[in-house]
């Protein structure tokens, strides 16, 4: 189960469908409209989901093909589909931008997502957090598509896990070192 301030998501097993309820101002329930829903509804067009990351107004899920689908608010590129248009149905992030995803993370009001791939690379998209560097790509600009986190390319440095909190993200590298980026990170 994943919760944010105004919405709740639950991935049903074994089929991997996603159900939700709550506020739907930006289409963050992914059910084809923007009306709030007090009863449980199924997200349309996502199947075999094994991971969901829920921000207050945007949601991304990893499907059975290890690709990402996102829906909801997209003012800073949170949906990762090279657009800044909100969507009330799931949209695909191009597999040429990111594929073979095994984990996705976000933090409630942060406006960004990061994903870890099977190859050990980490990519992030959405809001850079102003001067916070939430995307880890060395610039303070938003990105509406996944960008490579500097120094974690899956070749030279491989991540084995990622976590996020309050605008900062950390990756555990296969060497046992930890690399962090974003707001308030002193562990470089």
mmCIF file of C-alpha atoms in Angstrom:
data_model
loop_
_atom_site.group_PDB
_atom_site.id
_atom_site.type_symbol
_atom_site.label_atom_id
_atom_site.label_comp_id
_atom_site.label_asym_id
_atom_site.label_seq_id
_atom_site.Cartn_x
_atom_site.Cartn_y
_atom_site.Cartn_z
ATOM 1 C CA UNK A 1 0.000 0.000 0.000
ATOM 2 C CA UNK A 2 1.157 3.550 -0.730
ATOM 3 C CA UNK A 3 -0.276 6.678 0.824
ATOM 4 C CA UNK A 4 0.097 10.379 0.285
ATOM 5 C CA UNK A 5 -1.664 13.255 1.935
ATOM 6 C CA UNK A 6 -4.817 12.910 -0.179
ATOM 7 C CA UNK A 7 -4.759 9.556 -1.976
ATOM 8 C CA UNK A 8 -4.316 5.851 -1.293
ATOM 9 C CA UNK A 9 -3.021 3.167 -3.666
ATOM 10 C CA UNK A 10 -2.873 -0.551 -3.279
ATOM 11 C CA UNK A 11 -1.366 -3.121 -5.650
ATOM 12 C CA UNK A 12 -3.486 -6.254 -5.721
ATOM 13 C CA UNK A 13 -1.643 -9.536 -5.996
ATOM 14 C CA UNK A 14 -1.169 -11.829 -7.845
ATOM 15 C CA UNK A 15 -2.554 -10.043 -10.928
ATOM 16 C CA UNK A 16 -0.787 -6.755 -10.156
ATOM 17 C CA UNK A 17 -3.723 -4.433 -10.772
ATOM 18 C CA UNK A 18 -3.830 -1.112 -8.923
ATOM 19 C CA UNK A 19 -6.777 0.234 -6.945
ATOM 20 C CA UNK A 20 -7.087 3.717 -5.496
ATOM 21 C CA UNK A 21 -9.327 6.314 -3.904
ATOM 22 C CA UNK A 22 -9.128 9.943 -2.822
ATOM 23 C CA UNK A 23 -8.538 13.398 -4.257
ATOM 24 C CA UNK A 24 -8.285 13.590 -8.041
ATOM 25 C CA UNK A 25 -7.733 17.261 -8.957
ATOM 26 C CA UNK A 26 -4.992 16.504 -11.504
ATOM 27 C CA UNK A 27 -6.121 13.018 -12.517
ATOM 28 C CA UNK A 28 -3.777 11.414 -9.978
ATOM 29 C CA UNK A 29 -6.136 8.456 -9.564
ATOM 30 C CA UNK A 30 -5.579 7.459 -13.210
ATOM 31 C CA UNK A 31 -9.224 6.587 -13.794
ATOM 32 C CA UNK A 32 -9.985 8.755 -16.839
ATOM 33 C CA UNK A 33 -11.533 11.790 -15.117
ATOM 34 C CA UNK A 34 -10.742 14.385 -12.429
ATOM 35 C CA UNK A 35 -13.557 13.858 -9.950
ATOM 36 C CA UNK A 36 -12.695 12.925 -6.357
ATOM 37 C CA UNK A 37 -13.497 9.294 -5.517
ATOM 38 C CA UNK A 38 -14.501 8.061 -2.061
ATOM 39 C CA UNK A 39 -14.863 4.430 -3.098
ATOM 40 C CA UNK A 40 -12.124 2.141 -4.361
ATOM 41 C CA UNK A 41 -11.545 2.326 -8.134
ATOM 42 C CA UNK A 42 -9.186 0.499 -10.499
ATOM 43 C CA UNK A 43 -6.503 2.431 -12.368
ATOM 44 C CA UNK A 44 -7.072 1.931 -16.087
ATOM 45 C CA UNK A 45 -4.402 0.463 -18.336
ATOM 46 C CA UNK A 46 -1.855 -0.769 -15.785
ATOM 47 C CA UNK A 47 -1.304 -4.482 -15.201
ATOM 48 C CA UNK A 48 1.256 -6.722 -13.571
ATOM 49 C CA UNK A 49 2.388 -3.833 -11.372
ATOM 50 C CA UNK A 50 5.038 -4.663 -8.790
ATOM 51 C CA UNK A 51 5.984 -1.172 -7.611
ATOM 52 C CA UNK A 52 4.161 2.130 -7.072
ATOM 53 C CA UNK A 53 5.533 5.521 -5.996
ATOM 54 C CA UNK A 54 2.904 8.035 -4.871
ATOM 55 C CA UNK A 55 3.430 11.763 -4.578
ATOM 56 C CA UNK A 56 0.541 14.038 -3.586
ATOM 57 C CA UNK A 57 -0.543 14.779 -7.139
ATOM 58 C CA UNK A 58 1.436 12.342 -9.354
ATOM 59 C CA UNK A 59 1.876 8.577 -9.387
ATOM 60 C CA UNK A 60 4.294 6.252 -11.195
ATOM 61 C CA UNK A 61 4.171 2.455 -11.374
ATOM 62 C CA UNK A 62 6.483 -0.275 -12.652
ATOM 63 C CA UNK A 63 4.645 -2.776 -14.851
ATOM 64 C CA UNK A 64 5.408 -6.412 -15.622
ATOM 65 C CA UNK A 65 7.614 -5.441 -18.578
ATOM 66 C CA UNK A 66 9.756 -3.407 -16.118
ATOM 67 C CA UNK A 67 8.708 -0.158 -17.776
ATOM 68 C CA UNK A 68 7.175 2.868 -16.041
ATOM 69 C CA UNK A 69 3.689 4.332 -16.405
ATOM 70 C CA UNK A 70 2.767 7.621 -14.689
ATOM 71 C CA UNK A 71 -0.336 9.773 -14.294
ATOM 72 C CA UNK A 72 -1.551 12.934 -12.530
ATOM 73 C CA UNK A 73 0.042 16.361 -12.250
ATOM 74 C CA UNK A 74 2.853 17.139 -14.674
ATOM 75 C CA UNK A 75 3.722 20.814 -14.193
ATOM 76 C CA UNK A 76 7.418 20.001 -13.604
ATOM 77 C CA UNK A 77 7.649 16.910 -15.803
ATOM 78 C CA UNK A 78 6.780 14.420 -13.043
ATOM 79 C CA UNK A 79 5.222 12.005 -15.545
ATOM 80 C CA UNK A 80 8.536 11.624 -17.399
ATOM 81 C CA UNK A 81 6.912 11.431 -20.837
ATOM 82 C CA UNK A 82 8.646 14.480 -22.387
ATOM 83 C CA UNK A 83 5.561 16.613 -21.793
ATOM 84 C CA UNK A 84 4.295 18.981 -19.104
ATOM 85 C CA UNK A 85 0.606 18.181 -19.601
ATOM 86 C CA UNK A 86 -1.356 16.562 -16.760
ATOM 87 C CA UNK A 87 -2.875 13.155 -17.499
ATOM 88 C CA UNK A 88 -5.865 11.427 -15.901
ATOM 89 C CA UNK A 89 -4.839 8.107 -17.470
ATOM 90 C CA UNK A 90 -1.462 6.340 -17.274
ATOM 91 C CA UNK A 91 1.138 7.447 -19.834
ATOM 92 C CA UNK A 92 4.259 5.495 -20.708
ATOM 93 C CA UNK A 93 7.792 6.680 -20.153
ATOM 94 C CA UNK A 94 9.642 5.702 -23.310
ATOM 95 C CA UNK A 95 11.753 2.567 -22.910
ATOM 96 C CA UNK A 96 14.498 4.423 -24.806
ATOM 97 C CA UNK A 97 14.617 6.841 -21.823
ATOM 98 C CA UNK A 98 14.567 4.129 -19.132
ATOM 99 C CA UNK A 99 13.872 0.398 -19.049
ATOM 100 C CA UNK A 100 14.466 -2.699 -16.930
ATOM 101 C CA UNK A 101 13.302 -0.785 -13.845
ATOM 102 C CA UNK A 102 13.288 -2.626 -10.536
ATOM 103 C CA UNK A 103 12.480 0.166 -8.041
ATOM 104 C CA UNK A 104 10.923 3.632 -8.108
ATOM 105 C CA UNK A 105 10.862 6.223 -5.317
ATOM 106 C CA UNK A 106 9.480 9.687 -4.559
ATOM 107 C CA UNK A 107 8.658 11.826 -1.533
ATOM 108 C CA UNK A 108 5.200 13.379 -0.996
ATOM 109 C CA UNK A 109 5.503 17.058 -1.989
ATOM 110 C CA UNK A 110 8.836 16.793 -3.803
ATOM 111 C CA UNK A 111 7.572 16.701 -7.419
ATOM 112 C CA UNK A 112 10.240 14.268 -8.621
ATOM 113 C CA UNK A 113 10.748 10.516 -9.086
ATOM 114 C CA UNK A 114 13.907 8.394 -9.236
ATOM 115 C CA UNK A 115 14.229 4.846 -10.547
ATOM 116 C CA UNK A 116 16.812 2.091 -10.194
ATOM 117 C CA UNK A 117 17.375 -0.263 -13.126
ATOM 118 C CA UNK A 118 18.472 -3.903 -13.190
ATOM 119 C CA UNK A 119 21.804 -2.696 -14.593
ATOM 120 C CA UNK A 120 22.447 -0.528 -11.506
ATOM 121 C CA UNK A 121 21.926 2.888 -13.064
ATOM 122 C CA UNK A 122 19.724 5.544 -11.462
ATOM 123 C CA UNK A 123 17.651 8.088 -13.366
ATOM 124 C CA UNK A 124 15.411 10.878 -12.043
ATOM 125 C CA UNK A 125 12.828 13.258 -13.536
ATOM 126 C CA UNK A 126 10.475 16.051 -12.528
ATOM 127 C CA UNK A 127 11.268 19.029 -10.301
ATOM 128 C CA UNK A 128 14.878 19.859 -9.501
ATOM 129 C CA UNK A 129 13.659 21.539 -6.312
ATOM 130 C CA UNK A 130 14.958 24.935 -7.388
ATOM 131 C CA UNK A 131 18.590 24.949 -6.264
ATOM 132 C CA UNK A 132 18.300 21.635 -4.379
ATOM 133 C CA UNK A 133 19.536 19.388 -7.197
ATOM 134 C CA UNK A 134 16.905 16.696 -6.540
ATOM 135 C CA UNK A 135 17.515 15.076 -9.930
ATOM 136 C CA UNK A 136 21.219 14.484 -9.313
ATOM 137 C CA UNK A 137 22.278 15.415 -12.846
ATOM 138 C CA UNK A 138 24.360 18.447 -11.916
ATOM 139 C CA UNK A 139 21.862 21.129 -12.978
ATOM 140 C CA UNK A 140 19.128 23.045 -11.168
ATOM 141 C CA UNK A 141 16.610 22.580 -13.970
ATOM 142 C CA UNK A 142 13.492 20.430 -14.123
ATOM 143 C CA UNK A 143 13.394 17.520 -16.553
ATOM 144 C CA UNK A 144 10.286 16.009 -18.167
ATOM 145 C CA UNK A 145 12.187 12.820 -19.035
ATOM 146 C CA UNK A 146 14.519 10.568 -16.994
ATOM 147 C CA UNK A 147 18.069 11.922 -16.668
ATOM 148 C CA UNK A 148 21.111 9.952 -15.557
ATOM 149 C CA UNK A 149 22.232 10.652 -11.990
ATOM 150 C CA UNK A 150 25.854 11.807 -12.153
ATOM 151 C CA UNK A 151 28.249 9.063 -11.127
ATOM 152 C CA UNK A 152 25.744 6.171 -11.074
ATOM 153 C CA UNK A 153 25.721 4.911 -14.636
ATOM 154 C CA UNK A 154 25.421 1.170 -14.005
ATOM 155 C CA UNK A 155 28.870 0.599 -15.536
ATOM 156 C CA UNK A 156 31.523 2.432 -13.501
ATOM 157 C CA UNK A 157 29.321 2.762 -10.406
ATOM 158 C CA UNK A 158 26.342 0.463 -9.847
ATOM 159 C CA UNK A 159 23.534 1.086 -7.376
ATOM 160 C CA UNK A 160 21.851 -1.823 -5.625
ATOM 161 C CA UNK A 161 19.173 0.192 -3.776
ATOM 162 C CA UNK A 162 17.734 3.706 -3.577
ATOM 163 C CA UNK A 163 15.642 5.640 -1.048
ATOM 164 C CA UNK A 164 14.328 9.181 -0.804
ATOM 165 C CA UNK A 165 13.160 11.588 1.880
ATOM 166 C CA UNK A 166 12.211 15.272 1.837
ATOM 167 C CA UNK A 167 13.843 16.234 -1.471
ATOM 168 C CA UNK A 168 16.987 14.113 -1.131
ATOM 169 C CA UNK A 169 17.791 10.701 -2.594
ATOM 170 C CA UNK A 170 20.508 8.226 -1.665
ATOM 171 C CA UNK A 171 21.815 5.187 -3.504
ATOM 172 C CA UNK A 172 23.606 2.239 -1.971
ATOM 173 C CA UNK A 173 26.403 1.298 -4.372
ATOM 174 C CA UNK A 174 27.675 -2.229 -4.970
ATOM 175 C CA UNK A 175 30.936 -1.155 -3.310
ATOM 176 C CA UNK A 176 29.087 -0.507 -0.036
ATOM 177 C CA UNK A 177 29.412 3.277 -0.398
ATOM 178 C CA UNK A 178 26.410 5.581 -0.270
ATOM 179 C CA UNK A 179 25.922 8.470 -2.697
ATOM 180 C CA UNK A 180 23.288 11.148 -1.962
ATOM 181 C CA UNK A 181 22.000 14.177 -3.844
ATOM 182 C CA UNK A 182 19.343 16.819 -3.351
ATOM 183 C CA UNK A 183 18.230 18.964 -0.432
ATOM 184 C CA UNK A 184 20.467 18.954 2.639
ATOM 185 C CA UNK A 185 22.761 16.158 1.508
ATOM 186 C CA UNK A 186 26.221 16.284 2.950
ATOM 187 C CA UNK A 187 27.081 12.699 1.983
ATOM 188 C CA UNK A 188 28.521 13.155 -1.501
#
